[in-house]
Amino acid sequence: YLDGTLFAFKHTDAPGIIGFVGNVLGRHSVNIAAMNVGRTGNAPGGPAIGVLNLDSVPPEAALAEARAHPQITSVRVVQLPRAGEQPAWLG
């Protein structure tokens, strides 16, 4: 779903990355509403991306923790209108 608060991160496809991100967000009381992950190609170990729908905006400390992981190369938070809401820029 492309709505609300999205947490997008690029990473190397490796065991433990998804759990790490979930633990970071959980320690900061940020609930994950939905999650999608994918990788380039069919083999493990290459570039990958995760996009999580969150119930709240993560604090900067959570973003800094995620960015500090050696296999996470990019972290972004994107705020989109919630489902059914019109974007302000369309009004």
PDB file of C-alpha atoms in Angstrom:
ATOM      1  CA  TYR A   1       0.000   0.000   0.000  1.00  0.00           C
ATOM      2  CA  LEU A   2       1.391   3.366  -0.941  1.00  0.00           C
ATOM      3  CA  ASP A   3      -0.257   5.498   1.702  1.00  0.00           C
ATOM      4  CA  GLY A   4       0.516   7.004   5.091  1.00  0.00           C
ATOM      5  CA  THR A   5       3.978   6.740   6.599  1.00  0.00           C
ATOM      6  CA  LEU A   6       6.414   4.654   4.552  1.00  0.00           C
ATOM      7  CA  PHE A   7       9.835   3.537   5.742  1.00  0.00           C
ATOM      8  CA  ALA A   8      11.964   2.598   2.723  1.00  0.00           C
ATOM      9  CA  PHE A   9      15.428   1.120   3.009  1.00  0.00           C
ATOM     10  CA  LYS A  10      17.968  -0.283   0.569  1.00  0.00           C
ATOM     11  CA  HIS A  11      20.146  -3.099   1.812  1.00  0.00           C
ATOM     12  CA  THR A  12      22.159  -6.157   0.904  1.00  0.00           C
ATOM     13  CA  ASP A  13      19.955  -9.249   0.835  1.00  0.00           C
ATOM     14  CA  ALA A  14      21.267 -11.142   3.867  1.00  0.00           C
ATOM     15  CA  PRO A  15      19.802 -13.012   6.836  1.00  0.00           C
ATOM     16  CA  GLY A  16      18.837 -10.827   9.785  1.00  0.00           C
ATOM     17  CA  ILE A  17      18.266  -7.472   8.079  1.00  0.00           C
ATOM     18  CA  ILE A  18      14.461  -7.589   8.324  1.00  0.00           C
ATOM     19  CA  GLY A  19      14.651  -8.692  11.963  1.00  0.00           C
ATOM     20  CA  PHE A  20      17.137  -5.931  12.735  1.00  0.00           C
ATOM     21  CA  VAL A  21      14.874  -3.250  11.262  1.00  0.00           C
ATOM     22  CA  GLY A  22      11.845  -4.671  13.086  1.00  0.00           C
ATOM     23  CA  ASN A  23      13.720  -4.663  16.391  1.00  0.00           C
ATOM     24  CA  VAL A  24      14.911  -1.089  15.906  1.00  0.00           C
ATOM     25  CA  LEU A  25      11.397   0.132  15.204  1.00  0.00           C
ATOM     26  CA  GLY A  26       9.958  -1.936  18.059  1.00  0.00           C
ATOM     27  CA  ARG A  27      12.432  -0.488  20.580  1.00  0.00           C
ATOM     28  CA  HIS A  28      11.208   2.950  19.524  1.00  0.00           C
ATOM     29  CA  SER A  29       7.512   1.967  19.850  1.00  0.00           C
ATOM     30  CA  VAL A  30       6.855   2.207  16.109  1.00  0.00           C
ATOM     31  CA  ASN A  31       4.366  -0.392  14.855  1.00  0.00           C
ATOM     32  CA  ILE A  32       4.736  -1.957  11.403  1.00  0.00           C
ATOM     33  CA  ALA A  33       1.352  -2.132   9.652  1.00  0.00           C
ATOM     34  CA  ALA A  34       2.537  -3.848   6.456  1.00  0.00           C
ATOM     35  CA  MET A  35       5.835  -4.845   4.896  1.00  0.00           C
ATOM     36  CA  ASN A  36       7.161  -5.615   1.417  1.00  0.00           C
ATOM     37  CA  VAL A  37      10.702  -6.647   0.585  1.00  0.00           C
ATOM     38  CA  GLY A  38      12.348  -7.673  -2.635  1.00  0.00           C
ATOM     39  CA  ARG A  39      15.731  -8.304  -4.172  1.00  0.00           C
ATOM     40  CA  THR A  40      17.373  -8.035  -7.551  1.00  0.00           C
ATOM     41  CA  GLY A  41      17.454 -11.408  -9.263  1.00  0.00           C
ATOM     42  CA  ASN A  42      16.697 -14.829  -7.836  1.00  0.00           C
ATOM     43  CA  ALA A  43      19.867 -15.424  -5.838  1.00  0.00           C
ATOM     44  CA  PRO A  44      20.499 -14.158  -2.306  1.00  0.00           C
ATOM     45  CA  GLY A  45      23.208 -11.659  -1.544  1.00  0.00           C
ATOM     46  CA  GLY A  46      22.506  -8.847  -3.989  1.00  0.00           C
ATOM     47  CA  PRO A  47      20.842  -5.453  -3.717  1.00  0.00           C
ATOM     48  CA  ALA A  48      17.436  -5.420  -2.042  1.00  0.00           C
ATOM     49  CA  ILE A  49      14.780  -2.975  -0.875  1.00  0.00           C
ATOM     50  CA  GLY A  50      12.217  -2.949   1.907  1.00  0.00           C
ATOM     51  CA  VAL A  51       9.147  -0.723   2.167  1.00  0.00           C
ATOM     52  CA  LEU A  52       7.246  -0.753   5.447  1.00  0.00           C
ATOM     53  CA  ASN A  53       3.941   0.955   6.215  1.00  0.00           C
ATOM     54  CA  LEU A  54       4.180   2.374   9.727  1.00  0.00           C
ATOM     55  CA  ASP A  55       1.534   3.549  12.182  1.00  0.00           C
ATOM     56  CA  SER A  56       3.701   6.525  13.219  1.00  0.00           C
ATOM     57  CA  VAL A  57       6.757   8.455  12.097  1.00  0.00           C
ATOM     58  CA  PRO A  58       9.916   6.895  13.547  1.00  0.00           C
ATOM     59  CA  PRO A  59      12.123   9.151  15.666  1.00  0.00           C
ATOM     60  CA  GLU A  60      15.458  10.277  14.288  1.00  0.00           C
ATOM     61  CA  ALA A  61      17.226   7.930  16.736  1.00  0.00           C
ATOM     62  CA  ALA A  62      15.568   4.929  15.046  1.00  0.00           C
ATOM     63  CA  LEU A  63      16.597   6.180  11.613  1.00  0.00           C
ATOM     64  CA  ALA A  64      20.178   6.681  12.814  1.00  0.00           C
ATOM     65  CA  GLU A  65      20.276   3.120  14.189  1.00  0.00           C
ATOM     66  CA  ALA A  66      19.052   1.706  10.894  1.00  0.00           C
ATOM     67  CA  ARG A  67      21.527   3.792   8.895  1.00  0.00           C
ATOM     68  CA  ALA A  68      24.385   2.548  11.089  1.00  0.00           C
ATOM     69  CA  HIS A  69      23.908  -1.094  10.026  1.00  0.00           C
ATOM     70  CA  PRO A  70      26.739  -1.993   7.631  1.00  0.00           C
ATOM     71  CA  GLN A  71      24.407  -3.736   5.153  1.00  0.00           C
ATOM     72  CA  ILE A  72      21.797  -0.966   5.018  1.00  0.00           C
ATOM     73  CA  THR A  73      22.787   1.593   2.392  1.00  0.00           C
ATOM     74  CA  SER A  74      19.846   4.009   2.443  1.00  0.00           C
ATOM     75  CA  VAL A  75      16.939   4.886   4.744  1.00  0.00           C
ATOM     76  CA  ARG A  76      14.043   7.213   3.892  1.00  0.00           C
ATOM     77  CA  VAL A  77      10.716   8.110   5.475  1.00  0.00           C
ATOM     78  CA  VAL A  78       8.012   9.197   3.050  1.00  0.00           C
ATOM     79  CA  GLN A  79       4.731  10.770   4.167  1.00  0.00           C
ATOM     80  CA  LEU A  80       1.820  10.169   1.797  1.00  0.00           C
ATOM     81  CA  PRO A  81      -1.882  10.862   2.341  1.00  0.00           C
ATOM     82  CA  ARG A  82      -3.763   8.047   4.036  1.00  0.00           C
ATOM     83  CA  ALA A  83      -5.972   5.873   1.839  1.00  0.00           C
ATOM     84  CA  GLY A  84      -9.035   7.827   0.760  1.00  0.00           C
ATOM     85  CA  GLU A  85      -7.534  11.241   1.592  1.00  0.00           C
ATOM     86  CA  GLN A  86      -6.818  13.748  -1.131  1.00  0.00           C
ATOM     87  CA  PRO A  87      -3.258  15.065  -1.205  1.00  0.00           C
ATOM     88  CA  ALA A  88      -3.009  18.696  -0.096  1.00  0.00           C
ATOM     89  CA  TRP A  89      -1.261  19.614  -3.344  1.00  0.00           C
ATOM     90  CA  LEU A  90      -4.331  18.518  -5.335  1.00  0.00           C
ATOM     91  CA  GLY A  91      -6.666  20.792  -3.400  1.00  0.00           C
TER      92      GLY A  91
END
